[in-house]
Short mmCIF file of C-alpha atoms in Angstrom, two decimals:
data_model
loop_
_atom_site.label_atom_id
_atom_site.label_comp_id
_atom_site.label_asym_id
_atom_site.label_seq_id
_atom_site.Cartn_x
_atom_site.Cartn_y
_atom_site.Cartn_z
CA MET A 1 -26.19 -12.80 -46.22
CA ALA A 2 -23.79 -10.81 -44.03
CA LEU A 3 -21.53 -12.92 -42.27
CA THR A 4 -22.11 -13.18 -38.68
CA ARG A 5 -19.31 -12.85 -36.14
CA GLU A 6 -18.70 -16.26 -35.56
CA GLN A 7 -18.49 -16.83 -39.51
CA MET A 8 -15.83 -13.95 -39.51
CA ALA A 9 -13.50 -15.46 -36.94
CA GLN A 10 -13.67 -18.74 -38.69
CA ARG A 11 -12.96 -17.03 -42.39
CA VAL A 12 -9.57 -15.37 -40.58
CA ALA A 13 -8.97 -18.51 -39.14
CA ARG A 14 -8.62 -20.03 -42.36
CA GLU A 15 -5.72 -17.78 -42.90
CA LEU A 16 -3.38 -18.69 -39.71
CA GLU A 17 -0.49 -21.12 -40.46
CA ASP A 18 1.05 -23.72 -38.31
CA GLY A 19 3.31 -22.18 -36.02
CA PHE A 20 2.41 -18.46 -36.02
CA TYR A 21 2.58 -16.13 -33.17
CA VAL A 22 -0.62 -14.58 -33.54
CA ASN A 23 -2.15 -11.21 -31.48
CA LEU A 24 -5.82 -11.27 -31.52
CA GLY A 25 -7.44 -7.94 -30.49
CA ILE A 26 -11.07 -7.86 -27.97
CA GLY A 27 -14.00 -8.74 -30.06
CA ILE A 28 -14.63 -10.48 -33.04
CA PRO A 29 -10.84 -11.10 -33.18
CA THR A 30 -11.00 -13.10 -30.23
CA LEU A 31 -13.53 -15.27 -31.21
CA VAL A 32 -10.54 -16.50 -33.84
CA ALA A 33 -9.13 -18.83 -31.19
CA ASN A 34 -12.63 -21.13 -31.64
CA TYR A 35 -11.95 -21.90 -35.16
CA VAL A 36 -8.21 -22.63 -35.40
CA PRO A 37 -8.22 -25.27 -37.82
CA ASP A 38 -7.10 -28.98 -37.09
CA GLY A 39 -3.22 -30.26 -37.38
CA ILE A 40 -2.67 -26.28 -37.19
CA ASP A 41 -0.86 -25.07 -33.65
CA VAL A 42 -0.32 -21.47 -33.28
CA MET A 43 1.00 -19.44 -29.82
CA LEU A 44 -1.55 -16.67 -28.95
CA GLN A 45 0.58 -13.55 -27.56
CA SER A 46 -1.72 -11.32 -25.36
CA GLU A 47 0.35 -7.92 -25.18
CA ASN A 48 0.09 -7.61 -20.84
CA GLY A 49 3.14 -9.91 -21.34
CA LEU A 50 1.93 -13.80 -22.15
CA LEU A 51 2.83 -15.85 -25.05
CA GLY A 52 0.66 -18.85 -25.64
CA MET A 53 -2.57 -18.24 -24.34
CA GLY A 54 -4.74 -21.26 -23.18
CA ARG A 55 -8.26 -21.52 -22.58
CA PHE A 56 -10.37 -19.74 -19.59
CA PRO A 57 -9.44 -21.32 -16.23
CA THR A 58 -11.99 -23.17 -14.80
CA GLU A 59 -13.46 -21.95 -11.13
CA GLU A 60 -10.68 -23.89 -9.50
CA GLU A 61 -7.73 -22.80 -11.84
CA ILE A 62 -9.03 -18.94 -11.56
CA ASP A 63 -5.65 -16.93 -10.53
CA PRO A 64 -5.83 -13.12 -9.99
CA ASP A 65 -2.27 -12.81 -11.40
CA MET A 66 -3.39 -14.42 -14.38
CA ILE A 67 -4.88 -12.43 -16.96
CA ASN A 68 -4.81 -11.24 -20.66
CA ALA A 69 -5.04 -7.90 -22.48
CA GLY A 70 -8.73 -7.78 -21.87
CA LYS A 71 -8.06 -8.09 -18.18
CA GLN A 72 -9.62 -11.72 -18.24
CA THR A 73 -8.77 -14.40 -16.30
CA VAL A 74 -7.10 -17.02 -18.29
CA THR A 75 -4.74 -20.16 -17.88
CA ALA A 76 -1.33 -20.47 -20.11
CA ARG A 77 -1.05 -23.58 -22.25
CA PRO A 78 1.98 -25.69 -22.01
CA GLY A 79 4.92 -24.24 -23.99
CA ALA A 80 3.66 -20.59 -22.79
CA ALA A 81 6.21 -18.22 -21.53
CA ILE A 82 5.41 -15.17 -19.53
CA PHE A 83 7.68 -11.53 -19.67
CA SER A 84 7.36 -7.88 -19.01
CA SER A 85 5.29 -5.50 -20.76
CA ALA A 86 8.46 -4.13 -22.09
CA GLU A 87 9.36 -7.61 -23.41
CA SER A 88 5.96 -7.87 -24.89
CA PHE A 89 5.84 -4.77 -26.97
CA ALA A 90 9.78 -5.53 -28.22
CA MET A 91 8.13 -8.61 -29.88
CA ILE A 92 5.63 -6.40 -31.27
CA ARG A 93 7.44 -3.56 -32.58
CA GLY A 94 10.16 -5.97 -33.26
CA GLY A 95 7.66 -7.54 -36.38
CA HIS A 96 7.80 -10.82 -34.14
CA VAL A 97 4.39 -11.06 -34.15
CA ASP A 98 3.17 -13.40 -37.46
CA LEU A 99 -0.17 -11.95 -37.45
CA THR A 100 -2.55 -9.13 -35.88
CA VAL A 101 -5.65 -9.44 -35.92
CA LEU A 102 -8.00 -6.33 -34.63
CA GLY A 103 -11.03 -4.23 -34.80
CA ALA A 104 -11.52 -0.66 -36.46
CA PHE A 105 -14.27 2.14 -36.84
CA GLU A 106 -12.87 3.08 -40.52
CA VAL A 107 -9.94 1.84 -42.71
CA ASP A 108 -9.20 3.39 -46.18
CA GLN A 109 -7.37 2.49 -49.70
CA GLU A 110 -4.07 3.43 -48.43
CA GLY A 111 -3.93 1.05 -45.67
CA ASN A 112 -4.63 3.54 -42.66
CA ILE A 113 -6.60 2.54 -40.20
CA ALA A 114 -8.91 4.61 -37.50
CA SER A 115 -9.99 2.73 -34.15
CA TRP A 116 -9.37 4.17 -30.82
CA MET A 117 -10.96 7.55 -30.48
CA VAL A 118 -14.39 9.45 -32.02
CA PRO A 119 -14.23 12.94 -31.33
CA GLY A 120 -16.85 14.26 -29.10
CA LYS A 121 -17.03 10.97 -27.67
CA LEU A 122 -15.66 9.58 -24.65
CA ILE A 123 -11.98 9.02 -25.39
CA LYS A 124 -10.55 5.57 -23.25
CA GLY A 125 -6.96 5.03 -24.59
CA MET A 126 -5.44 3.55 -27.59
CA GLY A 127 -3.85 0.60 -25.11
CA GLY A 128 -1.62 -1.55 -27.08
CA ALA A 129 -3.43 -0.46 -30.67
CA MET A 130 -0.66 1.64 -31.90
CA ASP A 131 1.92 -0.49 -31.11
CA LEU A 132 0.20 -3.50 -32.60
CA VAL A 133 -0.08 -1.87 -36.40
CA ALA A 134 3.07 0.15 -36.31
CA GLY A 135 4.85 -3.07 -35.54
CA ALA A 136 2.91 -6.08 -37.75
CA GLU A 137 3.86 -6.56 -41.33
CA ASN A 138 0.64 -8.86 -41.48
CA ILE A 139 -2.47 -7.40 -40.31
CA ILE A 140 -6.33 -8.28 -40.69
CA CYS A 141 -9.00 -5.77 -39.76
CA THR A 142 -12.31 -7.25 -39.12
CA MET A 143 -14.78 -4.81 -39.00
CA THR A 144 -18.79 -4.33 -40.57
CA HIS A 145 -18.35 -3.04 -44.38
CA ALA A 146 -20.61 -0.37 -43.43
CA SER A 147 -22.59 1.73 -40.58
CA LYS A 148 -26.36 0.69 -39.49
CA HIS A 149 -27.43 3.99 -41.72
CA GLY A 150 -25.41 2.30 -44.58
CA GLU A 151 -22.34 4.60 -44.54
CA SER A 152 -19.21 2.84 -45.86
CA LYS A 153 -16.23 2.28 -43.55
CA LEU A 154 -14.05 1.22 -46.07
CA LEU A 155 -13.16 4.86 -47.63
CA GLU A 156 -10.78 6.79 -49.80
CA LYS A 157 -9.37 8.67 -46.68
CA CYS A 158 -10.30 7.94 -43.17
CA THR A 159 -12.12 10.77 -40.95
CA LEU A 160 -11.59 9.79 -38.03
CA PRO A 161 -8.01 10.13 -36.11
CA LEU A 162 -5.48 7.66 -37.28
CA THR A 163 -4.32 4.70 -34.98
CA GLY A 164 -1.69 4.07 -37.60
CA ALA A 165 -0.76 5.14 -41.23
CA GLY A 166 -0.31 3.00 -44.06
CA CYS A 167 -0.10 -0.40 -42.49
CA ILE A 168 -3.19 -2.41 -43.01
CA ASN A 169 -3.47 -4.75 -45.65
CA ARG A 170 -6.05 -6.96 -45.57
CA VAL A 171 -10.25 -6.52 -44.01
CA LEU A 172 -12.80 -8.76 -43.51
CA THR A 173 -15.79 -6.92 -43.27
CA ASP A 174 -19.44 -9.49 -42.63
CA LEU A 175 -19.65 -9.04 -46.79
CA ALA A 176 -16.45 -9.16 -48.41
CA TYR A 177 -12.84 -10.42 -47.89
CA LEU A 178 -10.58 -7.53 -49.32
CA GLU A 179 -6.61 -6.49 -49.83
CA ILE A 180 -5.24 -3.40 -49.84
CA LYS A 181 -2.81 -2.69 -52.60
CA ASP A 182 -1.63 0.34 -54.23
CA GLY A 183 -4.04 2.65 -52.95
CA ALA A 184 -7.26 0.66 -53.69
CA PHE A 185 -9.13 -2.46 -51.87
CA VAL A 186 -8.93 -5.34 -54.19
CA LEU A 187 -12.00 -7.28 -53.80
CA LYS A 188 -11.07 -11.21 -53.14
CA GLU A 189 -14.20 -12.71 -51.56
CA ARG A 190 -17.68 -12.20 -51.18
CA ALA A 191 -20.16 -13.40 -48.08
CA PRO A 192 -22.46 -15.90 -49.41
CA GLY A 193 -25.75 -14.57 -51.22
CA VAL A 194 -24.04 -10.69 -51.28
CA SER A 195 -24.12 -9.46 -54.38
CA VAL A 196 -20.94 -7.70 -55.93
CA GLU A 197 -23.43 -4.75 -56.92
CA GLU A 198 -24.03 -4.46 -52.93
CA ILE A 199 -20.11 -4.45 -52.41
CA VAL A 200 -19.58 -1.81 -54.41
CA GLU A 201 -22.41 0.26 -52.95
CA LYS A 202 -21.17 -0.14 -49.87
CA THR A 203 -17.73 0.80 -50.68
CA ALA A 204 -16.97 4.48 -50.54
CA GLY A 205 -12.77 3.92 -51.36
CA LYS A 206 -11.20 3.12 -54.68
CA LEU A 207 -12.50 -0.88 -54.95
CA ILE A 208 -11.07 -3.03 -57.46
CA VAL A 209 -13.48 -5.79 -58.93
CA PRO A 210 -11.79 -8.77 -60.53
CA ASP A 211 -13.79 -10.65 -63.28
CA HIS A 212 -14.60 -13.89 -60.82
CA VAL A 213 -15.08 -12.87 -56.98
CA PRO A 214 -15.46 -16.33 -55.18
CA GLU A 215 -18.02 -17.07 -52.63
CA MET A 216 -16.98 -17.96 -48.94
CA THR A 217 -18.46 -21.04 -47.94
CA PHE A 218 -18.68 -22.53 -44.43
CA ASP A 219 -19.31 -25.71 -42.90
CA ALA A 220 -22.65 -26.12 -41.42
CA GLU A 221 -21.55 -25.74 -37.52
CA MET B 1 17.44 0.33 6.70
CA ALA B 2 21.48 -0.34 6.99
CA GLY B 3 23.48 -1.08 4.07
CA PHE B 4 21.61 -3.93 1.79
CA ASP B 5 18.81 -4.65 3.93
CA LYS B 6 16.03 -3.34 2.02
CA ARG B 7 13.48 -3.69 4.45
CA VAL B 8 11.35 -1.18 6.07
CA ALA B 9 9.11 -1.97 9.24
CA SER B 10 5.73 -0.03 8.08
CA TYR B 11 3.65 1.60 4.83
CA GLU B 12 4.50 4.52 6.48
CA GLU B 13 8.13 4.10 6.71
CA ALA B 14 7.50 2.78 2.84
CA MET B 15 6.27 5.70 1.48
CA GLU B 16 8.49 8.16 3.62
CA GLY B 17 9.26 11.64 1.75
CA ILE B 18 6.31 11.76 -0.96
CA GLU B 19 4.94 15.08 -1.08
CA SER B 20 2.53 16.86 -3.03
CA GLY B 21 3.50 17.55 -6.57
CA MET B 22 6.00 14.58 -7.42
CA THR B 23 5.48 12.57 -9.97
CA VAL B 24 4.54 8.74 -8.93
CA ILE B 25 5.57 5.06 -11.40
CA ALA B 26 3.47 2.44 -10.87
CA GLY B 27 3.21 -1.03 -12.09
CA GLY B 28 0.48 -2.86 -12.51
CA PHE B 29 -2.20 -3.84 -15.29
CA GLY B 30 -5.58 -3.36 -14.84
CA LEU B 31 -6.06 -4.45 -11.33
CA CYS B 32 -3.26 -7.35 -11.93
CA GLY B 33 0.01 -6.50 -10.02
CA ILE B 34 -1.19 -3.52 -8.67
CA PRO B 35 0.99 -2.14 -5.32
CA GLU B 36 -2.64 -2.04 -3.58
CA ASN B 37 -0.98 -0.90 -0.31
CA LEU B 38 1.11 1.74 -1.35
CA ILE B 39 -1.87 3.54 -2.83
CA ALA B 40 -3.31 3.34 0.03
CA GLU B 41 -0.75 4.95 1.69
CA ILE B 42 -0.31 7.82 -0.66
CA LYS B 43 -4.38 8.19 0.19
CA ARG B 44 -3.86 8.12 3.79
CA ARG B 45 -1.48 10.65 3.80
CA ALA B 46 -3.20 13.13 1.38
CA VAL B 47 -0.65 14.44 -0.93
CA THR B 48 -2.19 16.40 -3.90
CA ASP B 49 -1.04 17.64 -7.18
CA LEU B 50 0.63 13.77 -8.53
CA THR B 51 1.56 13.25 -11.32
CA VAL B 52 1.03 9.67 -12.26
CA VAL B 53 2.28 7.00 -14.85
CA SER B 54 0.29 3.44 -15.14
CA ASN B 55 -0.99 1.81 -17.75
CA ASN B 56 -4.28 2.19 -16.11
CA CYS B 57 -6.03 4.48 -13.41
CA GLY B 58 -7.76 1.46 -11.79
CA VAL B 59 -11.33 1.12 -11.14
CA ASP B 60 -13.82 3.06 -8.71
CA GLY B 61 -12.83 2.43 -5.76
CA PHE B 62 -9.92 -0.14 -5.53
CA GLY B 63 -6.59 0.68 -7.22
CA LEU B 64 -5.47 4.08 -8.24
CA GLY B 65 -8.76 4.74 -8.53
CA VAL B 66 -8.96 5.77 -4.71
CA LEU B 67 -6.46 8.34 -4.94
CA LEU B 68 -9.07 10.10 -7.72
CA GLU B 69 -11.65 10.27 -4.61
CA ASP B 70 -9.67 13.07 -2.48
CA ARG B 71 -8.45 14.79 -6.20
CA GLN B 72 -5.08 13.84 -5.50
CA ILE B 73 -3.92 12.77 -8.95
CA ARG B 74 -3.18 16.22 -11.31
CA LYS B 75 -1.87 14.95 -14.12
CA ILE B 76 -2.00 10.93 -15.73
CA LEU B 77 -0.13 9.15 -18.29
CA ALA B 78 -1.72 6.11 -19.55
CA SER B 79 -2.88 4.03 -22.16
CA TYR B 80 -6.10 3.12 -21.05
CA VAL B 81 -8.56 4.57 -18.63
CA GLY B 82 -11.76 3.20 -19.33
CA GLU B 83 -14.03 1.26 -16.68
CA ASN B 84 -14.15 3.87 -13.97
CA ALA B 85 -16.60 6.45 -13.53
CA MET B 86 -15.00 9.08 -11.03
CA PHE B 87 -11.92 9.21 -13.71
CA GLU B 88 -14.53 10.07 -16.47
CA ARG B 89 -15.89 12.69 -14.41
CA GLN B 90 -13.08 14.51 -14.10
CA MET B 91 -11.44 14.12 -17.04
CA LEU B 92 -14.82 15.61 -18.79
CA ASN B 93 -14.56 18.39 -16.12
CA ASP B 94 -10.53 18.92 -17.03
CA GLU B 95 -9.86 18.52 -13.11
CA ILE B 96 -7.40 15.97 -14.46
CA GLU B 97 -5.08 16.19 -17.06
CA VAL B 98 -4.81 12.68 -19.45
CA VAL B 99 -1.48 12.18 -21.46
CA LEU B 100 -3.13 8.76 -23.42
CA THR B 101 0.38 6.97 -24.60
CA PRO B 102 0.33 3.91 -26.48
CA GLN B 103 1.18 0.91 -24.03
CA GLY B 104 4.46 -0.19 -25.67
CA THR B 105 5.86 3.51 -25.70
CA LEU B 106 4.50 3.69 -22.05
CA ALA B 107 6.63 0.51 -21.20
CA GLU B 108 9.38 1.83 -23.18
CA LYS B 109 9.32 5.39 -21.52
CA MET B 110 9.75 3.49 -18.34
CA ARG B 111 12.61 1.03 -19.62
CA ALA B 112 14.58 4.08 -21.02
CA GLY B 113 14.09 6.52 -17.95
CA GLY B 114 15.59 3.72 -15.65
CA ALA B 115 18.24 2.85 -18.44
CA GLY B 116 19.68 6.06 -18.38
CA ILE B 117 18.26 7.18 -22.33
CA PRO B 118 16.63 10.20 -22.87
CA ALA B 119 14.48 9.49 -25.22
CA PHE B 120 13.94 7.10 -28.60
CA TYR B 121 12.39 6.84 -31.85
CA THR B 122 9.57 4.39 -32.83
CA ALA B 123 6.98 3.75 -35.78
CA THR B 124 4.02 3.36 -32.93
CA GLY B 125 2.26 6.78 -33.46
CA TYR B 126 3.78 8.32 -36.58
CA GLY B 127 0.81 9.71 -38.39
CA THR B 128 -1.54 9.63 -35.52
CA PRO B 129 -2.89 12.94 -33.05
CA ILE B 130 0.07 11.02 -30.98
CA GLY B 131 2.69 12.01 -33.12
CA ASP B 132 1.57 15.45 -33.22
CA GLY B 133 4.08 18.00 -32.70
CA LYS B 134 6.67 15.35 -32.07
CA GLU B 135 9.98 15.09 -33.99
CA VAL B 136 9.93 12.80 -36.78
CA ARG B 137 12.97 10.98 -38.40
CA GLU B 138 13.16 8.36 -41.10
CA PHE B 139 15.58 5.24 -41.30
CA ASN B 140 15.55 2.96 -43.70
CA GLY B 141 12.22 4.43 -45.57
CA ARG B 142 10.26 4.51 -42.68
CA HIS B 143 8.55 7.37 -40.51
CA TYR B 144 9.72 7.04 -36.62
CA ILE B 145 8.95 9.78 -33.51
CA LEU B 146 10.81 10.95 -30.94
CA GLU B 147 9.39 9.93 -27.41
CA GLU B 148 10.82 11.15 -24.42
CA ALA B 149 11.77 8.68 -21.46
CA ILE B 150 9.98 8.65 -18.22
CA THR B 151 11.67 8.92 -14.41
CA GLY B 152 9.42 9.12 -11.29
CA ASP B 153 10.43 10.60 -7.71
CA PHE B 154 8.64 7.47 -6.60
CA ALA B 155 8.28 4.16 -8.23
CA ILE B 156 5.54 1.78 -6.64
CA VAL B 157 5.76 -2.08 -7.43
CA LYS B 158 4.09 -5.09 -6.71
CA GLY B 159 6.24 -8.05 -6.50
CA TRP B 160 5.69 -11.78 -5.04
CA LYS B 161 8.70 -12.79 -3.45
CA ALA B 162 11.90 -10.81 -2.43
CA ASP B 163 14.78 -11.27 -0.36
CA ARG B 164 15.92 -8.23 2.04
CA TYR B 165 18.63 -7.55 -0.56
CA GLY B 166 15.45 -6.21 -3.09
CA ASN B 167 16.27 -8.92 -5.59
CA VAL B 168 12.32 -9.39 -6.69
CA MET B 169 10.46 -12.00 -9.01
CA TYR B 170 7.12 -11.81 -10.03
CA ARG B 171 4.30 -13.62 -10.53
CA HIS B 172 2.82 -14.87 -13.55
CA THR B 173 1.20 -12.01 -15.61
CA ALA B 174 1.46 -9.90 -12.71
CA GLN B 175 5.02 -9.05 -13.86
CA ASN B 176 3.46 -6.46 -16.68
CA PHE B 177 4.68 -3.02 -15.92
CA ASN B 178 6.71 -3.69 -12.71
CA PRO B 179 9.99 -4.42 -13.58
CA MET B 180 10.13 -1.40 -15.97
CA ALA B 181 8.51 0.73 -13.30
CA ALA B 182 11.13 -0.21 -10.69
CA THR B 183 13.99 0.67 -12.85
CA ALA B 184 12.83 4.21 -13.05
CA GLY B 185 12.10 5.95 -9.60
CA LYS B 186 14.56 8.16 -7.59
CA ILE B 187 12.94 5.90 -4.56
CA THR B 188 11.75 2.66 -5.86
CA VAL B 189 9.84 0.93 -3.26
CA VAL B 190 8.72 -3.04 -3.75
CA GLU B 191 5.64 -4.56 -1.76
CA VAL B 192 5.71 -8.39 -1.88
CA GLU B 193 3.81 -10.70 -0.57
CA GLU B 194 6.91 -12.93 0.75
CA ILE B 195 10.56 -11.83 2.12
CA VAL B 196 12.71 -14.75 1.50
CA GLU B 197 16.14 -15.63 3.10
CA PRO B 198 18.84 -14.28 0.78
CA GLY B 199 19.83 -17.48 -1.35
CA GLU B 200 16.24 -18.85 -0.95
CA LEU B 201 15.92 -16.76 -4.79
CA GLU B 202 17.54 -18.65 -7.40
CA PRO B 203 19.95 -16.02 -8.89
CA SER B 204 19.29 -16.69 -12.81
CA GLN B 205 15.65 -16.16 -12.02
CA ILE B 206 15.24 -12.77 -10.64
CA HIS B 207 13.25 -10.10 -12.79
CA THR B 208 14.60 -7.24 -10.64
CA PRO B 209 17.84 -7.23 -9.40
CA GLY B 210 18.20 -5.39 -5.82
CA ILE B 211 20.37 -2.36 -7.22
CA TYR B 212 16.92 -0.67 -8.33
CA VAL B 213 15.37 -1.20 -5.09
CA ASP B 214 15.07 1.08 -2.16
CA ARG B 215 12.55 0.01 -0.33
CA ILE B 216 10.94 -3.52 0.31
CA ILE B 217 7.83 -4.76 2.62
CA GLN B 218 5.81 -7.42 3.05
CA GLY B 219 2.12 -7.15 2.78
CA SER B 220 -1.03 -8.81 2.27
CA PHE B 221 -3.28 -8.39 -0.95
CA GLU B 222 -6.97 -8.30 -1.71
CA LYS B 223 -5.82 -9.19 -5.36
CA ARG B 224 -9.35 -7.97 -6.72
CA ILE B 225 -10.23 -9.64 -10.17
CA GLU B 226 -11.71 -6.95 -13.09
CA GLN B 227 -13.04 -9.77 -15.56
CA ARG B 228 -13.95 -12.86 -14.12
CA THR B 229 -14.30 -15.54 -17.26
CA VAL B 230 -14.50 -18.94 -16.82
CA ARG B 231 -15.01 -21.59 -19.02
CA SER B 232 -17.82 -24.44 -18.48
#
């Protein structure tokens, strides 16, 4: 079975370490905040200028001056800091954020990522995505392994305009967890019940399959 | 306006001197911390052919979106322009020129502009369409592109509290692009929720020192929320 969005978030959350500053993109990455393991403290960075993003507010707590990078109303947790957008991107570009999680349309075996425009379709902009991928050492890309029509999104070379070049080193899809190393995807884990054969079939880029590929496990929620 | 007293009495006075064809740098992220009354004054003045520099372009009927109604914006530099049907229509019809700019690059362009730095190298955008045609240099084995700074004829800024010297503090994440915008205007106009007596603002807590600010006005704000999210 392919992973659900929640399971993908749960799997990514296992990569969190105590004391990490983390930037979570829109979509599945946002859900990662719901699965921070017990005993681990992370600070969420929101690129509009907030380090230490808290929960959504209650009706009484709503404040139009307090939003996240998705323009949603949020709160600040104890220990949070608020600053300008230049300061925020200094953190990002200066490599101070420990982990960035973001979505993509395509990634390729060289670590290139395409996530912001599809030619011919309306282009809304890249927001902070190009800064995030250029600045972070440690990025996990979350995406579906293949399109609805079965076309792989893990490619030899991205076909869409890039968001960043040679910057992605880990990918979690609905089928597998992979690393990108030396010009190839390395299959590290597979979703429960998903065969190696299916992953091979749906990966267009160069794929290295170790002898043993463990299956992910999830607690019943 | 005398000496260090930057206060002006009306929004008309606040935007005195703005003309068609000028470049306006605006603070704000989404609808948070936007100079909503200064934008309304630009609309009232019906100046056109503006180049606007702002992370976003408001929504239909609010924020910078109101300047689209009478096609006052010719060109915009922004990082994200979704959530705005009129904008999309004008973009598809080539009625507005859009220069999509990565968010951090946009913030740094304003910061550099205000700091007298004409250009800077950044890894952001290298190998992407944003880097096309830009100078590339390698430092320590990594590639960077040259991005040029931005200054504006006007900067319009939304603050929280200010004194008449033009010292400004921002509130929560309404800070966003405002401090950089404030440094990058030939004429910087700041509208705030409250003007306090000099000495009331703790000097070490001031975000924008008055040296950057030319005009201060106190206004009232709608503060529209774009994505109202609550926990149950």
